[in-house]
Every structure is written in structure tokens, then in C-alpha cells.
mmCIF file of C-alpha atoms in Angstrom:
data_model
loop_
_atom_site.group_PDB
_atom_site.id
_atom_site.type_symbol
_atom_site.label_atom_id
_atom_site.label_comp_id
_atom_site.label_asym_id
_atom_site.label_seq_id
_atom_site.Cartn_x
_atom_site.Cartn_y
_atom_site.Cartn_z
ATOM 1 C CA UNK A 1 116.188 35.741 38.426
ATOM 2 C CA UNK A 2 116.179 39.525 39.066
ATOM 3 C CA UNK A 3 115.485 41.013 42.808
ATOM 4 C CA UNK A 4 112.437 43.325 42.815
ATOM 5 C CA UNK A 5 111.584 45.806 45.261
ATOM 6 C CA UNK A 6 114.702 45.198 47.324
ATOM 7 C CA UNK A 7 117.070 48.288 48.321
ATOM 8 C CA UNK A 8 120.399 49.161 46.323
ATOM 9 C CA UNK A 9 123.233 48.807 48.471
ATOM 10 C CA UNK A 10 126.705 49.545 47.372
ATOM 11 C CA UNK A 11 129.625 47.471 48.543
ATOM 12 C CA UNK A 12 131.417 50.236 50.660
ATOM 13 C CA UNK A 13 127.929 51.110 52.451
ATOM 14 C CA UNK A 14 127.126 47.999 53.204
ATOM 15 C CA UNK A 15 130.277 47.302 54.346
ATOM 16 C CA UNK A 16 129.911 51.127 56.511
ATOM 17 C CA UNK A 17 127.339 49.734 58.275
ATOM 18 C CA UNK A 18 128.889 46.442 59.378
ATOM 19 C CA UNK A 19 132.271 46.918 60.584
ATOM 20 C CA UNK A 20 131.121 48.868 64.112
ATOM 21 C CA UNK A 21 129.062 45.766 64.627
ATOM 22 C CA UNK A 22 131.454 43.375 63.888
ATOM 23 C CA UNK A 23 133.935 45.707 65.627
ATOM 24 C CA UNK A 24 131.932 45.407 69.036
ATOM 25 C CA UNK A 25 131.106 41.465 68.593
ATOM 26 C CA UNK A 26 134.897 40.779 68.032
ATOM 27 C CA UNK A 27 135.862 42.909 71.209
ATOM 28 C CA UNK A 28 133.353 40.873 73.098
ATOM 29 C CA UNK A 29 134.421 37.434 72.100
ATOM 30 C CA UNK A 30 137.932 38.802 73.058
ATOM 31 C CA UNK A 31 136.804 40.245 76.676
ATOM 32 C CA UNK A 32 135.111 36.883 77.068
ATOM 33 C CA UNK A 33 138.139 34.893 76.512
ATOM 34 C CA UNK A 34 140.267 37.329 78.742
ATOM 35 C CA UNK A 35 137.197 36.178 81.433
ATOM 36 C CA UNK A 36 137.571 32.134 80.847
ATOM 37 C CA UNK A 37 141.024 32.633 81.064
ATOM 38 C CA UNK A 38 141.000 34.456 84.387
ATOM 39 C CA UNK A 39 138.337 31.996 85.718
ATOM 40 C CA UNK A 40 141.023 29.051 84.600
ATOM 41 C CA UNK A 41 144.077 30.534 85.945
ATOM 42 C CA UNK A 42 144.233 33.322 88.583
ATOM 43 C CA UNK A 43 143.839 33.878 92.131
ATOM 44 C CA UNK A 44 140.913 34.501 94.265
ATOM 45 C CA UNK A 45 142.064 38.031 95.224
ATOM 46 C CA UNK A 46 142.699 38.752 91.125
ATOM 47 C CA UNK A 47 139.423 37.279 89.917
ATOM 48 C CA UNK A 48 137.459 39.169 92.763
ATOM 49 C CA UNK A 49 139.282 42.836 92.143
ATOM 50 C CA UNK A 50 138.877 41.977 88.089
ATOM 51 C CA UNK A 51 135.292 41.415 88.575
ATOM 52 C CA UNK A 52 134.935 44.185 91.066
ATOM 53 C CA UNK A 53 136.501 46.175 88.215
ATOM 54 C CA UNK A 54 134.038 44.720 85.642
ATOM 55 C CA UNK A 55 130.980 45.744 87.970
ATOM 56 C CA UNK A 56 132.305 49.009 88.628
ATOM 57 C CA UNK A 57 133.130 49.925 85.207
ATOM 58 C CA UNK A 58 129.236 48.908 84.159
ATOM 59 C CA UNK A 59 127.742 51.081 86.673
ATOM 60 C CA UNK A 60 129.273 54.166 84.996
ATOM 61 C CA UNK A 61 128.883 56.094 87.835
ATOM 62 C CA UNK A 62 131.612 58.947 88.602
ATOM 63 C CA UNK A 63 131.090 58.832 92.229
ATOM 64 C CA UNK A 64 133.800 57.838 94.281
ATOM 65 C CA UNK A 65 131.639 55.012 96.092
ATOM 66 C CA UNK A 66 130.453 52.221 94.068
ATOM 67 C CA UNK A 67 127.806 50.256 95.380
ATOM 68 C CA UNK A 68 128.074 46.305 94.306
ATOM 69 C CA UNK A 69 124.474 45.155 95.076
ATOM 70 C CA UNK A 70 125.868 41.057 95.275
ATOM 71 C CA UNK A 71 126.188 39.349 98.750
ATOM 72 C CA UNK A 72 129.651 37.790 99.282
ATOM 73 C CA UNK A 73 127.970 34.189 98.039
ATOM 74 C CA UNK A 74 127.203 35.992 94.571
ATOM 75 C CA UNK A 75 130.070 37.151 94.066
ATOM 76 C CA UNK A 76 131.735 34.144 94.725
ATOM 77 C CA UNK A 77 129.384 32.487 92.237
ATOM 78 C CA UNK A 78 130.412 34.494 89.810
ATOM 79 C CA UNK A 79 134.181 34.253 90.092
ATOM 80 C CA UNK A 80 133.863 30.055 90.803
ATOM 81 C CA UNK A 81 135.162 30.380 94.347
ATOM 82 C CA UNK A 82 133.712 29.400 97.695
ATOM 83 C CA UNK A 83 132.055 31.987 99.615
ATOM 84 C CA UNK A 84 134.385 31.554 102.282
ATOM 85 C CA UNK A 85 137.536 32.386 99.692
ATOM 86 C CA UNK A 86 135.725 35.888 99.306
ATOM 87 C CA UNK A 87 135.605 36.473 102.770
ATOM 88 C CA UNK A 88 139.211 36.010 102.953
ATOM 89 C CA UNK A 89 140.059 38.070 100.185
ATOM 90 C CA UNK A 90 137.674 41.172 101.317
ATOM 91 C CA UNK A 91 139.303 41.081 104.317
ATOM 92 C CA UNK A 92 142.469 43.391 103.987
ATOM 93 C CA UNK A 93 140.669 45.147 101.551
ATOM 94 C CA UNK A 94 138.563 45.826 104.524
ATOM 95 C CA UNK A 95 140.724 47.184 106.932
ATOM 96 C CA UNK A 96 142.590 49.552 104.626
ATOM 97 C CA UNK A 97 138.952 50.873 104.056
ATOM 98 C CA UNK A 98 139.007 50.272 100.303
ATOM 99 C CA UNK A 99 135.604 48.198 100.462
ATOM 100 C CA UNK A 100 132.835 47.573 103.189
ATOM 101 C CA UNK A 101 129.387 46.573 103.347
ATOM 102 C CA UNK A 102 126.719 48.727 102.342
ATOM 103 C CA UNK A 103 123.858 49.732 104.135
ATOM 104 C CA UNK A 104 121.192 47.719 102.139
ATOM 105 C CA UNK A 105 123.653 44.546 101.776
ATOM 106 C CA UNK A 106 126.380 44.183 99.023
ATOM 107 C CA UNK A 107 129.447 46.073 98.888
ATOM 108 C CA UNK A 108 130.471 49.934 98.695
ATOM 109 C CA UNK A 109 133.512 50.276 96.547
ATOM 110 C CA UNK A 110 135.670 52.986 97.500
ATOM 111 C CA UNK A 111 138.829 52.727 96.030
ATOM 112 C CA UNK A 112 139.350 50.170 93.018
ATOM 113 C CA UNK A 113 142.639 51.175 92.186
ATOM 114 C CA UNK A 114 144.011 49.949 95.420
ATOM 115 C CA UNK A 115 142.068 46.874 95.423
ATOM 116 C CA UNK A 116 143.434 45.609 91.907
ATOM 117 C CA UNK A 117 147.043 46.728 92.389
ATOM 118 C CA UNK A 118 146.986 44.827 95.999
ATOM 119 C CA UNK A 119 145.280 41.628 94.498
ATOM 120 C CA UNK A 120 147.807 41.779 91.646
ATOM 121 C CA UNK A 121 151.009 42.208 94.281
ATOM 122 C CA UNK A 122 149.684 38.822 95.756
ATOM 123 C CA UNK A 123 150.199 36.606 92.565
#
């Protein structure tokens, strides 16, 4: 049976038109798996600078602050830790000044950098 009334599309344009969004679901799926597998595996320290690093990426801000807007109990919800864990891991991040609270609750970011390389040295 013939198709009526339904657009031409050539192989290689159809094919155009797929592969960014097939490009950008396959790089999700991947980051995804890089997330279990951090979840599954790593530290405290290295899951909270990673997701730090995940939140401060999103904001797309090029300040040198970044405000997290997550209490210390969401955060640790969303790296599977206790709250208390957190605390501990903020801590020296803390005193060298690379993180404190923010005025409104949450955290102010101020150097990532530092925070990932330290959490990394720990493991």
C-alpha cells in the first residue's frame, strides 16, 4: 500500500537530523552510569565535590561564588550519605575558605578546583 500525504525524507537527512539526538541521549546514559558508579564506590568527600561540581557546572554562572541552594541534609540525600558524613566532609573545606554557608541557607562555592583535587587526595 502506497503512503499518501506523508513527507519525502532521504536516508542521509533523516539520518542529519538524528545523530545530535542520539549523540546527547548516549552521553547521558554514559554520565548516568559514571553517577551509579560513583554512588557505588567512592568516598563521601569525592561524591560531595563531584556533585558540587555537577551543581556548579548547571548553574552556568561565571562568577567566582556559586551559590548551592541545598541544606547539608539535601545534599546528603543526593549523594546517599548521612547528613552527618557531609558535615564532616565540609569541614576542611571550610576552614581553607573554599565553601561556607550562604546568607539565605545552602552553600556559597568559592573555589571548586580546590575542593575536588582535596577530596580526590583523600581516596
Amino acid at each position: 500500500m502506497p503512503r499518501r500525504n506523508q513527507p519525502h525524507l532521504d536516508d542521509t537527512t533523516a539520518a542529519t537530523s538524528v545523530t545530535p539526538l542520539l549523540r546527547h541521549a548516549i552521553a547521558r546514559v554514559r554520565e548516568s552510569d559514571a553517577v551509579r558508579f560513583e554512588l557505588a564506590t567512592a568516598s563521601v568527600p569525592v561524591r560531595l565535590a563531584s556533585a558540587l561540581w555537577r551543581l556548579v557546572d548547571a548553574s552556568s554562572t561565571e562568577s567566582a561564588q556559586h551559590p548551592i541552594p541545598l541544606t547539608q541534609a539535601e545534599l546528603s540525600q543526593l549523594i546517599g550519605a548521612s547528613r552527618n558524613a557531609v558535615g564532616t566532609a565540609l569541614r576542611p573545606w571550610r576552614e581553607q575558605g573554599w565553601v561556607r554557608t550562604a546568607s539565605g541557607g545552602g552553600l556559597l562555592v568559592c573555589n571548586i578546583h580546590a575542593i575536588q583535587s582535596h577530596a580526590h587526595m583523600q581516596t
